[in-house]
Structure formats: structure tokens, C-alpha cells
mmCIF file of N, CA and C in Angstrom:
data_model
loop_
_atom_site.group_PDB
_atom_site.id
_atom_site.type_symbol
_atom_site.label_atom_id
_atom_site.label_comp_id
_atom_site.label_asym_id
_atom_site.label_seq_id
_atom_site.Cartn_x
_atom_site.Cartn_y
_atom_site.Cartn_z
ATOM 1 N N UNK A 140 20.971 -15.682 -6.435
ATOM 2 C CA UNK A 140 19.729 -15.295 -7.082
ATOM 3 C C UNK A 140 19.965 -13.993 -7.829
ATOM 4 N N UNK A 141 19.394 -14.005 -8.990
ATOM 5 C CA UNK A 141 19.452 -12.921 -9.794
ATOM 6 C C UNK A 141 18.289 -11.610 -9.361
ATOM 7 N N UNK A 142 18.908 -10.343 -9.628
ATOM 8 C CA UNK A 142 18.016 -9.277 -9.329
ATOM 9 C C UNK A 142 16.360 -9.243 -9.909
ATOM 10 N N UNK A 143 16.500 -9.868 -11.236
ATOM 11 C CA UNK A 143 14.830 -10.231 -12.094
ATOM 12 C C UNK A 143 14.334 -11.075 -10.624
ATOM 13 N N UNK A 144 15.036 -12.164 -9.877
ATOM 14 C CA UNK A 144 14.429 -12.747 -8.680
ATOM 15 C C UNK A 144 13.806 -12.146 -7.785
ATOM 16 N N UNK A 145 14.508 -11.138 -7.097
ATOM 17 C CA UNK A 145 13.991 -10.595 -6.266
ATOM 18 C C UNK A 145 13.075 -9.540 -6.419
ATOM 19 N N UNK A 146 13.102 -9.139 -7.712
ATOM 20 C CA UNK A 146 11.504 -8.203 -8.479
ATOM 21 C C UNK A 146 10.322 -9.288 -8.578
ATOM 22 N N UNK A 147 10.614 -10.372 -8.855
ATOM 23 C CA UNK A 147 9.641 -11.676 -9.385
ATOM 24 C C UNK A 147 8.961 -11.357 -7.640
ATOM 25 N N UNK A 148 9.677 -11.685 -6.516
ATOM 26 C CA UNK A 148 9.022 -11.686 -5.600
ATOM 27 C C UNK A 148 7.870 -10.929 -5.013
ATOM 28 N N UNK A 149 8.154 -9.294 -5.513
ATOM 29 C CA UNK A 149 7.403 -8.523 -5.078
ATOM 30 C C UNK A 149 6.487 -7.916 -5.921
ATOM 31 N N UNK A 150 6.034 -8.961 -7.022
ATOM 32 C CA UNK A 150 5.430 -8.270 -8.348
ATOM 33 C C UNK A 150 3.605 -8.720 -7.442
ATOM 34 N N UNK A 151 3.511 -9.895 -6.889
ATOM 35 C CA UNK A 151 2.084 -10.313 -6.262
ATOM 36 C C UNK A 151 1.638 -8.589 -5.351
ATOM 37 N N UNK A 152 2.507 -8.040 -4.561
ATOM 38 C CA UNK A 152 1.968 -7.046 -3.694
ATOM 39 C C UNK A 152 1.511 -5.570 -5.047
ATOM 40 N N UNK A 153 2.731 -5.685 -5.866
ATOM 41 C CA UNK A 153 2.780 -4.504 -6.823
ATOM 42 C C UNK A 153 1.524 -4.610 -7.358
ATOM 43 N N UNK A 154 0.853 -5.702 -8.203
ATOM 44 C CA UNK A 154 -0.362 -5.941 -9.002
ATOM 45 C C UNK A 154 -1.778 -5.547 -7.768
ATOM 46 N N UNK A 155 -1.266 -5.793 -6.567
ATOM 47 C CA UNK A 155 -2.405 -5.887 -5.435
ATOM 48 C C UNK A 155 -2.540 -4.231 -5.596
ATOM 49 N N UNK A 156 -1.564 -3.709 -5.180
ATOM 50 C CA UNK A 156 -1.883 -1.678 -4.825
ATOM 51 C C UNK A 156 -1.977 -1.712 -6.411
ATOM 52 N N UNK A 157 -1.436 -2.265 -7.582
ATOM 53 C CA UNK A 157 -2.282 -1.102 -8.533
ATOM 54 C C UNK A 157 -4.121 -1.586 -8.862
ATOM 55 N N UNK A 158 -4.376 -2.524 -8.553
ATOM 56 C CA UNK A 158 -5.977 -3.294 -8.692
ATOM 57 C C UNK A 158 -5.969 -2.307 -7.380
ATOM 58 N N UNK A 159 -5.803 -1.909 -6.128
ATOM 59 C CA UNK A 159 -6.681 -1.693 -5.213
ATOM 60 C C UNK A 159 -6.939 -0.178 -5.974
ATOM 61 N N UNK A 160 -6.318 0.561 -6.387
ATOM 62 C CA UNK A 160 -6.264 2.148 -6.993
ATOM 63 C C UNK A 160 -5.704 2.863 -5.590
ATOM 64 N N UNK A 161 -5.161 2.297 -4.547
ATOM 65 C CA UNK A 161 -4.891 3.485 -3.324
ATOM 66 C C UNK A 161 -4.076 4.229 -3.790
ATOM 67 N N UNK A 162 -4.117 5.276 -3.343
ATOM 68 C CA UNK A 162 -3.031 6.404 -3.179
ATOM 69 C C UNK A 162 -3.026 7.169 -2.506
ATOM 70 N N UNK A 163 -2.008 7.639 -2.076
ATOM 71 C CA UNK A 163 -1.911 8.944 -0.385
ATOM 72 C C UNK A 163 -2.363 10.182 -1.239
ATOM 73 N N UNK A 164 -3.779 10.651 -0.418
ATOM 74 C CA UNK A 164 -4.113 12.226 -0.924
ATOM 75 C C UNK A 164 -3.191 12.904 -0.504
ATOM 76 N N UNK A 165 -1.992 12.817 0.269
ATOM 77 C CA UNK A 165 -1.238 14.104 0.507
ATOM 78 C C UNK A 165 -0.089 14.069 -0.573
ATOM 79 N N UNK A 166 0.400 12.381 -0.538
ATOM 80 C CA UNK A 166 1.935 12.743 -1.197
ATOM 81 C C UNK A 166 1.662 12.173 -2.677
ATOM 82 N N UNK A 167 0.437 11.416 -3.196
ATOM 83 C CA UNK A 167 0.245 10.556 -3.922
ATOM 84 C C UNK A 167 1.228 9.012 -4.655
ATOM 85 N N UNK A 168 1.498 8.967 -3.484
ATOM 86 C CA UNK A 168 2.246 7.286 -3.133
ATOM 87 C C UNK A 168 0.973 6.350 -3.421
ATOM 88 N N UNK A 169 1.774 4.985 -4.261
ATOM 89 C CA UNK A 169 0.887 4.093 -3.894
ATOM 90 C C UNK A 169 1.392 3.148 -2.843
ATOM 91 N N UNK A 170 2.345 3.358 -2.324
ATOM 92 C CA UNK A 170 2.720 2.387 -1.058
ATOM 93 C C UNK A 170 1.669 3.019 0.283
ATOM 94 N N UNK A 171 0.593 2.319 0.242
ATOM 95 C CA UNK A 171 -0.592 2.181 1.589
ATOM 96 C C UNK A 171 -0.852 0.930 1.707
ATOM 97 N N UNK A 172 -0.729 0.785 3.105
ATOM 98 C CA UNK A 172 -1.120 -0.417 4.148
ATOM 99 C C UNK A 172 -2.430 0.092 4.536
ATOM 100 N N UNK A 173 -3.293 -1.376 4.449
ATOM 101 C CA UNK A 173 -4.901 -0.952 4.972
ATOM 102 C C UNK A 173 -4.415 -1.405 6.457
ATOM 103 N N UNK A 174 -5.449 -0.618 7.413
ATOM 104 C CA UNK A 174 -5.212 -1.054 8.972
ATOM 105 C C UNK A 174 -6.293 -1.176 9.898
ATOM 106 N N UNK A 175 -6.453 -1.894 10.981
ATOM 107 C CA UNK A 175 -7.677 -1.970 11.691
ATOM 108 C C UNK A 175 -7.827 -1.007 12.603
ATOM 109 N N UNK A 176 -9.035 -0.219 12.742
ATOM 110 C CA UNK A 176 -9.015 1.150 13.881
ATOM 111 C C UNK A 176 -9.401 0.098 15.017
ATOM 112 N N UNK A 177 -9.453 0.816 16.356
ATOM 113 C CA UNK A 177 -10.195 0.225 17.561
ATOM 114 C C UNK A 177 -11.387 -0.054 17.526
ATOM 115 N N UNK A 178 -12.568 0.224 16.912
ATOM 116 C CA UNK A 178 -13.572 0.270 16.738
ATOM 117 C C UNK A 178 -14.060 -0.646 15.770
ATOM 118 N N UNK A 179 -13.146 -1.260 15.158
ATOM 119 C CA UNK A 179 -13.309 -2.103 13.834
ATOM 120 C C UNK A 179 -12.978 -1.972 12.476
ATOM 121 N N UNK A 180 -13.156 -0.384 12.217
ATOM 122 C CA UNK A 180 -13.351 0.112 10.898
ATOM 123 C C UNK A 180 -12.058 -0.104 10.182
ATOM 124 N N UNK A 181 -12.018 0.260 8.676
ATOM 125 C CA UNK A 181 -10.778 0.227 8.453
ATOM 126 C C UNK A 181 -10.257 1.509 8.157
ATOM 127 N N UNK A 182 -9.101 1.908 8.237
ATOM 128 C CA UNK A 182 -8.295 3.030 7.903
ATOM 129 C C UNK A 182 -7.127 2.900 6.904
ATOM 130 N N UNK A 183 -6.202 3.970 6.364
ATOM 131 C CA UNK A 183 -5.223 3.404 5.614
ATOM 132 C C UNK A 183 -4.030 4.331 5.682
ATOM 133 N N UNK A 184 -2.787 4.263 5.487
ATOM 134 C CA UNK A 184 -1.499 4.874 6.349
ATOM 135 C C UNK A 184 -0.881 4.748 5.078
ATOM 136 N N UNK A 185 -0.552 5.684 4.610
ATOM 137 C CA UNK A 185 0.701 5.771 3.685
ATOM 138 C C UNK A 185 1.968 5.342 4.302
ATOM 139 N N UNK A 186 2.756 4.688 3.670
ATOM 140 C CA UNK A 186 4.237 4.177 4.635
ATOM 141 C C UNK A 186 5.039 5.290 3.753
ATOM 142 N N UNK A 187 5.369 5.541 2.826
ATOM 143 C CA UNK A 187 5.995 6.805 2.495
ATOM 144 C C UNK A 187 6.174 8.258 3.421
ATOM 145 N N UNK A 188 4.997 8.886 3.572
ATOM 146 C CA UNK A 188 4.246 10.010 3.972
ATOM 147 C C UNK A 188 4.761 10.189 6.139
ATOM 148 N N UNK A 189 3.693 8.612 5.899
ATOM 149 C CA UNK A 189 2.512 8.653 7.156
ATOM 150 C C UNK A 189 1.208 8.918 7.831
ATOM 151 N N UNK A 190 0.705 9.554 6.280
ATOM 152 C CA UNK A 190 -0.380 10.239 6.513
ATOM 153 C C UNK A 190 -1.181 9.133 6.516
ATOM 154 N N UNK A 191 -2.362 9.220 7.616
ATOM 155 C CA UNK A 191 -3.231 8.419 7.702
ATOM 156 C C UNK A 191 -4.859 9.005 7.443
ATOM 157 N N UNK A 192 -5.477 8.151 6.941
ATOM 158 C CA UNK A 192 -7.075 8.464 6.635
ATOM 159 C C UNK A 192 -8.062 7.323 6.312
ATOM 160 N N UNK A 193 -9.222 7.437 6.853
ATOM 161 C CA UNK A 193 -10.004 6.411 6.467
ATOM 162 C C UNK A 193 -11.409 6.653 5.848
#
């Protein structure tokens, strides 16, 4: 498989974070995972960083 392949794969998540607009207020990454708190709510975790906020 060619390298254009393995970009083709991850272009569905890329289009998802730039439509969602997230970004880490600390490091301004757009790599954030939304996550479920105990309580229900949602929160969101930079995977770059780590910084978390909801």
C-alpha cells in the first residue's frame, strides 16, 4: 500500500476534529478525544497535552 493509502485512511477522523472546531486551551492541538465523566457529562482530553476540561 502506498503512503497517499494510509493518509486516505485517516482523512474521515481529520474532517471530524476540523467540523468539531476542538482545540486544547492550553497547547492548542486539535488532537481531542471527547470522554464520558462518571456522572454522565461529557468532558474532553487533549491526547497531545493531556489537559483535560469540560
Amino acid at each position: 500500500m502506498s503512503a497517499s493509502g494510509s493518509e486516505d485512511a485517516s482523512d474521515p477522523l481529520t474532517a471530524a476534529r476540523a467540523r468539531s472546531g476542538l482545540t486544547c486551551p492550553a497547547c492548542g492541538s486539535s488532537h481531542v478525544a471527547q470522554v464520558l465523566g462518571d456522572n454522565g457529562g461529557v468532558s474532553y482530553v487533549c491526547t497531545s497535552c493531556g489537559h483535560g476540561w469540560s
